[in-house]
């Protein structure tokens, strides 16, 4: 493992640690009894998260990429919180890295105990987020704060390993360390249970929270 610029290479995958969380708001009535502020959830209910889409540019295969996402394109309901009860342990490879892939094969993620990131193959081909001197922006750096879609100076571990990734079927949720990934037919949601930050990714665009 070595440091390349501001990124951690594991062994050649760009990874960094995100930080920060959003506390739930509370209002206090005259009798000093704390009640949920408008828009906040009650104790025991999932806390709301702020989702922001990283706006892609139109491409030949997705001419309306910059349009607003549909209501069906949203993060997993548990996103930003603890791992849901149905989460199972991800298969860990030598080197303490879990490698997962969506059924379509378009999104592959490398998860370690403290870092995580995903390559989106279609972003390398269609380049909805453009490119820079290092190539297309196709790597979702899940532990950047805020989460970002960036290029990679070196080939990510997801692309150079000969290990077959663990396929995460639609409806399945896996966890490794602080990281959880939930696979659905409309996209993949991955987040850090300690910071609450993560991303919802699919072929059209990436939303961060």
PDB file of C-alpha atoms in Angstrom:
ATOM      1  CA  UNK A   1       0.000   0.000   0.000  1.00  0.00           C
ATOM      2  CA  UNK A   2       1.391   3.448  -0.918  1.00  0.00           C
ATOM      3  CA  UNK A   3       0.252   7.039  -1.115  1.00  0.00           C
ATOM      4  CA  UNK A   4      -0.188   8.689  -4.507  1.00  0.00           C
ATOM      5  CA  UNK A   5      -0.965  12.395  -4.253  1.00  0.00           C
ATOM      6  CA  UNK A   6      -3.984  12.790  -2.015  1.00  0.00           C
ATOM      7  CA  UNK A   7      -5.318   9.308  -2.702  1.00  0.00           C
ATOM      8  CA  UNK A   8      -4.600   5.981  -1.075  1.00  0.00           C
ATOM      9  CA  UNK A   9      -3.639   3.246  -3.527  1.00  0.00           C
ATOM     10  CA  UNK A  10      -4.818  -0.216  -2.477  1.00  0.00           C
ATOM     11  CA  UNK A  11      -2.805  -1.662  -4.023  1.00  0.00           C
ATOM     12  CA  UNK A  12      -3.388   0.554  -7.025  1.00  0.00           C
ATOM     13  CA  UNK A  13      -6.948   1.564  -6.284  1.00  0.00           C
ATOM     14  CA  UNK A  14      -7.683   5.188  -5.364  1.00  0.00           C
ATOM     15  CA  UNK A  15      -9.274   5.362  -1.927  1.00  0.00           C
ATOM     16  CA  UNK A  16      -9.668   8.020   0.767  1.00  0.00           C
ATOM     17  CA  UNK A  17     -11.679   8.345   3.985  1.00  0.00           C
ATOM     18  CA  UNK A  18     -14.846  10.428   4.137  1.00  0.00           C
ATOM     19  CA  UNK A  19     -15.934  12.148   7.311  1.00  0.00           C
ATOM     20  CA  UNK A  20     -18.864  14.068   8.777  1.00  0.00           C
ATOM     21  CA  UNK A  21     -22.451  13.405   9.750  1.00  0.00           C
ATOM     22  CA  UNK A  22     -25.739  15.280   9.921  1.00  0.00           C
ATOM     23  CA  UNK A  23     -27.466  15.379  13.331  1.00  0.00           C
ATOM     24  CA  UNK A  24     -31.230  15.209  13.487  1.00  0.00           C
ATOM     25  CA  UNK A  25     -32.896  18.490  14.459  1.00  0.00           C
ATOM     26  CA  UNK A  26     -35.018  18.787  17.601  1.00  0.00           C
ATOM     27  CA  UNK A  27     -37.335  21.557  18.808  1.00  0.00           C
ATOM     28  CA  UNK A  28     -38.287  22.090  22.455  1.00  0.00           C
ATOM     29  CA  UNK A  29     -41.794  23.034  23.553  1.00  0.00           C
ATOM     30  CA  UNK A  30     -42.672  25.237  26.579  1.00  0.00           C
ATOM     31  CA  UNK A  31     -42.869  22.210  28.860  1.00  0.00           C
ATOM     32  CA  UNK A  32     -39.231  21.360  27.968  1.00  0.00           C
ATOM     33  CA  UNK A  33     -40.303  18.138  26.225  1.00  0.00           C
ATOM     34  CA  UNK A  34     -38.195  17.529  23.137  1.00  0.00           C
ATOM     35  CA  UNK A  35     -40.253  16.834  20.029  1.00  0.00           C
ATOM     36  CA  UNK A  36     -39.071  16.191  16.479  1.00  0.00           C
ATOM     37  CA  UNK A  37     -38.654  19.347  14.444  1.00  0.00           C
ATOM     38  CA  UNK A  38     -40.742  19.599  11.265  1.00  0.00           C
ATOM     39  CA  UNK A  39     -39.366  17.310   8.612  1.00  0.00           C
ATOM     40  CA  UNK A  40     -37.317  15.215  11.033  1.00  0.00           C
ATOM     41  CA  UNK A  41     -38.083  11.602  11.870  1.00  0.00           C
ATOM     42  CA  UNK A  42     -39.103  10.201  15.244  1.00  0.00           C
ATOM     43  CA  UNK A  43     -36.782   8.032  17.365  1.00  0.00           C
ATOM     44  CA  UNK A  44     -36.372   4.607  15.816  1.00  0.00           C
ATOM     45  CA  UNK A  45     -37.242   5.804  12.310  1.00  0.00           C
ATOM     46  CA  UNK A  46     -34.624   6.190   9.542  1.00  0.00           C
ATOM     47  CA  UNK A  47     -33.057   9.648   9.579  1.00  0.00           C
ATOM     48  CA  UNK A  48     -33.566  11.750   6.436  1.00  0.00           C
ATOM     49  CA  UNK A  49     -30.565  12.297   4.181  1.00  0.00           C
ATOM     50  CA  UNK A  50     -29.863  15.076   1.719  1.00  0.00           C
ATOM     51  CA  UNK A  51     -29.327  13.647  -1.759  1.00  0.00           C
ATOM     52  CA  UNK A  52     -27.560  15.704  -4.424  1.00  0.00           C
ATOM     53  CA  UNK A  53     -27.107  14.495  -7.983  1.00  0.00           C
ATOM     54  CA  UNK A  54     -23.763  15.082  -9.663  1.00  0.00           C
ATOM     55  CA  UNK A  55     -25.159  16.419 -12.927  1.00  0.00           C
ATOM     56  CA  UNK A  56     -23.916  14.497 -15.952  1.00  0.00           C
ATOM     57  CA  UNK A  57     -23.736  15.901 -19.450  1.00  0.00           C
ATOM     58  CA  UNK A  58     -25.865  14.399 -22.262  1.00  0.00           C
ATOM     59  CA  UNK A  59     -24.230  11.539 -24.138  1.00  0.00           C
ATOM     60  CA  UNK A  60     -24.989   9.670 -27.335  1.00  0.00           C
ATOM     61  CA  UNK A  61     -26.469   6.763 -25.378  1.00  0.00           C
ATOM     62  CA  UNK A  62     -28.164   8.983 -22.785  1.00  0.00           C
ATOM     63  CA  UNK A  63     -29.201  12.237 -24.501  1.00  0.00           C
ATOM     64  CA  UNK A  64     -31.420  13.286 -21.596  1.00  0.00           C
ATOM     65  CA  UNK A  65     -28.834  12.522 -18.923  1.00  0.00           C
ATOM     66  CA  UNK A  66     -29.035  16.005 -17.452  1.00  0.00           C
ATOM     67  CA  UNK A  67     -32.792  15.809 -16.859  1.00  0.00           C
ATOM     68  CA  UNK A  68     -34.199  15.359 -13.375  1.00  0.00           C
ATOM     69  CA  UNK A  69     -34.095  11.799 -12.013  1.00  0.00           C
ATOM     70  CA  UNK A  70     -37.366   9.909 -11.665  1.00  0.00           C
ATOM     71  CA  UNK A  71     -38.752   8.975  -8.269  1.00  0.00           C
ATOM     72  CA  UNK A  72     -37.685   5.374  -8.942  1.00  0.00           C
ATOM     73  CA  UNK A  73     -34.061   6.525  -9.105  1.00  0.00           C
ATOM     74  CA  UNK A  74     -33.275   7.117  -5.464  1.00  0.00           C
ATOM     75  CA  UNK A  75     -30.965   5.605  -2.833  1.00  0.00           C
ATOM     76  CA  UNK A  76     -31.825   2.503  -0.825  1.00  0.00           C
ATOM     77  CA  UNK A  77     -34.258   3.316   2.033  1.00  0.00           C
ATOM     78  CA  UNK A  78     -31.586   2.486   4.622  1.00  0.00           C
ATOM     79  CA  UNK A  79     -28.947   4.712   3.008  1.00  0.00           C
ATOM     80  CA  UNK A  80     -26.974   6.834   5.439  1.00  0.00           C
ATOM     81  CA  UNK A  81     -27.870   4.775   8.483  1.00  0.00           C
ATOM     82  CA  UNK A  82     -26.833   1.493  10.096  1.00  0.00           C
ATOM     83  CA  UNK A  83     -26.609  -1.655   8.003  1.00  0.00           C
ATOM     84  CA  UNK A  84     -30.123  -3.054   7.510  1.00  0.00           C
ATOM     85  CA  UNK A  85     -30.940  -6.356   9.246  1.00  0.00           C
ATOM     86  CA  UNK A  86     -30.825  -8.292   5.974  1.00  0.00           C
ATOM     87  CA  UNK A  87     -27.203  -7.291   5.253  1.00  0.00           C
ATOM     88  CA  UNK A  88     -24.775 -10.188   4.879  1.00  0.00           C
ATOM     89  CA  UNK A  89     -20.994 -10.174   5.132  1.00  0.00           C
ATOM     90  CA  UNK A  90     -19.163  -9.522   1.878  1.00  0.00           C
ATOM     91  CA  UNK A  91     -16.630 -12.128   0.781  1.00  0.00           C
ATOM     92  CA  UNK A  92     -13.167 -10.869   1.726  1.00  0.00           C
ATOM     93  CA  UNK A  93     -10.164 -11.578  -0.504  1.00  0.00           C
ATOM     94  CA  UNK A  94      -6.503 -11.842   0.407  1.00  0.00           C
ATOM     95  CA  UNK A  95      -5.354  -8.373   1.308  1.00  0.00           C
ATOM     96  CA  UNK A  96      -8.497  -7.616   3.307  1.00  0.00           C
ATOM     97  CA  UNK A  97     -10.435  -6.320   0.310  1.00  0.00           C
ATOM     98  CA  UNK A  98     -13.956  -7.306  -0.704  1.00  0.00           C
ATOM     99  CA  UNK A  99     -14.743  -7.072  -4.421  1.00  0.00           C
ATOM    100  CA  UNK A 100     -18.389  -6.908  -5.517  1.00  0.00           C
ATOM    101  CA  UNK A 101     -20.161  -6.433  -8.844  1.00  0.00           C
ATOM    102  CA  UNK A 102     -23.731  -5.714  -9.897  1.00  0.00           C
ATOM    103  CA  UNK A 103     -25.654  -8.283 -11.992  1.00  0.00           C
ATOM    104  CA  UNK A 104     -25.256  -6.104 -15.101  1.00  0.00           C
ATOM    105  CA  UNK A 105     -21.496  -6.023 -14.617  1.00  0.00           C
ATOM    106  CA  UNK A 106     -21.501  -2.244 -15.011  1.00  0.00           C
ATOM    107  CA  UNK A 107     -20.540  -1.357 -11.428  1.00  0.00           C
ATOM    108  CA  UNK A 108     -17.667  -2.997  -9.557  1.00  0.00           C
ATOM    109  CA  UNK A 109     -16.672  -1.908  -6.052  1.00  0.00           C
ATOM    110  CA  UNK A 110     -13.634  -2.521  -3.864  1.00  0.00           C
ATOM    111  CA  UNK A 111     -14.312  -2.356  -0.129  1.00  0.00           C
ATOM    112  CA  UNK A 112     -11.752  -2.465   2.656  1.00  0.00           C
ATOM    113  CA  UNK A 113     -12.241  -1.995   6.379  1.00  0.00           C
ATOM    114  CA  UNK A 114     -11.753   1.766   6.077  1.00  0.00           C
ATOM    115  CA  UNK A 115     -11.949   2.712   2.391  1.00  0.00           C
ATOM    116  CA  UNK A 116     -14.193   2.083  -0.597  1.00  0.00           C
ATOM    117  CA  UNK A 117     -14.778   3.031  -4.215  1.00  0.00           C
ATOM    118  CA  UNK A 118     -16.519   1.847  -7.368  1.00  0.00           C
ATOM    119  CA  UNK A 119     -15.748   1.828 -11.075  1.00  0.00           C
ATOM    120  CA  UNK A 120     -18.657   2.388 -13.461  1.00  0.00           C
ATOM    121  CA  UNK A 121     -17.736   0.933 -16.832  1.00  0.00           C
ATOM    122  CA  UNK A 122     -20.305   2.923 -18.801  1.00  0.00           C
ATOM    123  CA  UNK A 123     -18.820   6.183 -17.463  1.00  0.00           C
ATOM    124  CA  UNK A 124     -15.489   5.235 -19.035  1.00  0.00           C
ATOM    125  CA  UNK A 125     -17.221   4.580 -22.357  1.00  0.00           C
ATOM    126  CA  UNK A 126     -19.847   7.353 -22.484  1.00  0.00           C
ATOM    127  CA  UNK A 127     -17.957   9.843 -20.264  1.00  0.00           C
ATOM    128  CA  UNK A 128     -21.036  11.610 -18.822  1.00  0.00           C
ATOM    129  CA  UNK A 129     -18.692  13.336 -16.347  1.00  0.00           C
ATOM    130  CA  UNK A 130     -16.034  14.130 -18.889  1.00  0.00           C
ATOM    131  CA  UNK A 131     -12.319  13.430 -18.578  1.00  0.00           C
ATOM    132  CA  UNK A 132      -9.069  15.038 -17.499  1.00  0.00           C
ATOM    133  CA  UNK A 133      -5.364  14.324 -18.007  1.00  0.00           C
ATOM    134  CA  UNK A 134      -5.740  10.995 -16.202  1.00  0.00           C
ATOM    135  CA  UNK A 135      -8.649   9.827 -18.379  1.00  0.00           C
ATOM    136  CA  UNK A 136     -12.424   9.536 -17.983  1.00  0.00           C
ATOM    137  CA  UNK A 137     -14.055  10.286 -14.642  1.00  0.00           C
ATOM    138  CA  UNK A 138     -15.454   6.853 -13.881  1.00  0.00           C
ATOM    139  CA  UNK A 139     -14.338   6.106 -10.307  1.00  0.00           C
ATOM    140  CA  UNK A 140     -16.793   6.976  -7.518  1.00  0.00           C
ATOM    141  CA  UNK A 141     -14.591   7.805  -4.529  1.00  0.00           C
ATOM    142  CA  UNK A 142     -16.973   6.809  -1.749  1.00  0.00           C
ATOM    143  CA  UNK A 143     -14.735   8.069   1.014  1.00  0.00           C
ATOM    144  CA  UNK A 144     -14.151  11.529  -0.396  1.00  0.00           C
ATOM    145  CA  UNK A 145     -16.156  14.236   1.401  1.00  0.00           C
ATOM    146  CA  UNK A 146     -18.168  15.094  -0.495  1.00  0.00           C
ATOM    147  CA  UNK A 147     -18.287  11.861  -2.470  1.00  0.00           C
ATOM    148  CA  UNK A 148     -16.941  12.529  -5.971  1.00  0.00           C
ATOM    149  CA  UNK A 149     -16.685  11.006  -9.441  1.00  0.00           C
ATOM    150  CA  UNK A 150     -13.007  11.200 -10.405  1.00  0.00           C
ATOM    151  CA  UNK A 151     -10.436   9.857 -12.846  1.00  0.00           C
ATOM    152  CA  UNK A 152      -7.739   7.372 -11.843  1.00  0.00           C
ATOM    153  CA  UNK A 153      -4.002   7.934 -12.458  1.00  0.00           C
ATOM    154  CA  UNK A 154      -3.511   4.164 -12.251  1.00  0.00           C
ATOM    155  CA  UNK A 155      -5.781   1.263 -13.165  1.00  0.00           C
ATOM    156  CA  UNK A 156      -8.119   0.584 -10.228  1.00  0.00           C
ATOM    157  CA  UNK A 157      -7.843  -2.698  -8.377  1.00  0.00           C
ATOM    158  CA  UNK A 158     -11.307  -3.547  -9.684  1.00  0.00           C
ATOM    159  CA  UNK A 159      -9.847  -3.652 -13.204  1.00  0.00           C
ATOM    160  CA  UNK A 160      -6.481  -5.370 -12.731  1.00  0.00           C
ATOM    161  CA  UNK A 161      -7.301  -8.215 -10.364  1.00  0.00           C
ATOM    162  CA  UNK A 162      -7.901 -11.688 -11.765  1.00  0.00           C
ATOM    163  CA  UNK A 163     -10.268 -12.494  -8.907  1.00  0.00           C
ATOM    164  CA  UNK A 164     -13.913 -12.902  -9.904  1.00  0.00           C
ATOM    165  CA  UNK A 165     -15.977 -10.346  -7.939  1.00  0.00           C
ATOM    166  CA  UNK A 166     -18.839 -11.427  -5.702  1.00  0.00           C
ATOM    167  CA  UNK A 167     -22.068 -10.748  -7.602  1.00  0.00           C
ATOM    168  CA  UNK A 168     -24.604  -8.867  -5.514  1.00  0.00           C
ATOM    169  CA  UNK A 169     -28.015  -9.826  -6.832  1.00  0.00           C
ATOM    170  CA  UNK A 170     -30.859  -7.319  -6.939  1.00  0.00           C
ATOM    171  CA  UNK A 171     -32.392  -7.019  -3.489  1.00  0.00           C
ATOM    172  CA  UNK A 172     -29.204  -8.153  -1.739  1.00  0.00           C
ATOM    173  CA  UNK A 173     -27.254  -6.068   0.782  1.00  0.00           C
ATOM    174  CA  UNK A 174     -23.638  -6.730   1.797  1.00  0.00           C
ATOM    175  CA  UNK A 175     -21.385  -5.204   4.427  1.00  0.00           C
ATOM    176  CA  UNK A 176     -17.666  -5.052   5.085  1.00  0.00           C
ATOM    177  CA  UNK A 177     -16.345  -2.919   7.923  1.00  0.00           C
ATOM    178  CA  UNK A 178     -18.130   0.413   7.944  1.00  0.00           C
ATOM    179  CA  UNK A 179     -19.252   0.040   4.328  1.00  0.00           C
ATOM    180  CA  UNK A 180     -22.611  -1.235   3.098  1.00  0.00           C
ATOM    181  CA  UNK A 181     -23.740  -1.758  -0.509  1.00  0.00           C
ATOM    182  CA  UNK A 182     -27.338  -2.459  -1.505  1.00  0.00           C
ATOM    183  CA  UNK A 183     -28.073  -3.727  -5.011  1.00  0.00           C
ATOM    184  CA  UNK A 184     -31.378  -2.887  -6.690  1.00  0.00           C
ATOM    185  CA  UNK A 185     -32.553  -3.051 -10.283  1.00  0.00           C
ATOM    186  CA  UNK A 186     -32.449   0.761 -10.523  1.00  0.00           C
ATOM    187  CA  UNK A 187     -28.882   1.090  -9.215  1.00  0.00           C
ATOM    188  CA  UNK A 188     -26.360   0.403  -6.458  1.00  0.00           C
ATOM    189  CA  UNK A 189     -26.280   2.317  -3.180  1.00  0.00           C
ATOM    190  CA  UNK A 190     -23.112   2.251  -1.069  1.00  0.00           C
ATOM    191  CA  UNK A 191     -22.515   4.175   2.133  1.00  0.00           C
ATOM    192  CA  UNK A 192     -20.348   4.461   5.234  1.00  0.00           C
ATOM    193  CA  UNK A 193     -22.306   3.619   8.383  1.00  0.00           C
ATOM    194  CA  UNK A 194     -20.000   5.758  10.537  1.00  0.00           C
ATOM    195  CA  UNK A 195     -20.199   8.973   8.520  1.00  0.00           C
ATOM    196  CA  UNK A 196     -23.561   8.460   6.819  1.00  0.00           C
ATOM    197  CA  UNK A 197     -22.084   9.540   3.480  1.00  0.00           C
ATOM    198  CA  UNK A 198     -22.298   7.542   0.277  1.00  0.00           C
ATOM    199  CA  UNK A 199     -23.682   7.403  -3.246  1.00  0.00           C
ATOM    200  CA  UNK A 200     -26.447   5.963  -5.372  1.00  0.00           C
ATOM    201  CA  UNK A 201     -24.982   4.928  -8.721  1.00  0.00           C
ATOM    202  CA  UNK A 202     -26.416   3.776 -12.013  1.00  0.00           C
ATOM    203  CA  UNK A 203     -25.733   4.116 -15.721  1.00  0.00           C
ATOM    204  CA  UNK A 204     -27.499   7.482 -15.986  1.00  0.00           C
ATOM    205  CA  UNK A 205     -25.915   9.379 -13.109  1.00  0.00           C
ATOM    206  CA  UNK A 206     -24.544   9.325  -9.562  1.00  0.00           C
ATOM    207  CA  UNK A 207     -26.321  10.875  -6.590  1.00  0.00           C
ATOM    208  CA  UNK A 208     -24.349  11.589  -3.412  1.00  0.00           C
ATOM    209  CA  UNK A 209     -25.428  12.065   0.180  1.00  0.00           C
TER     210      UNK A 209
END
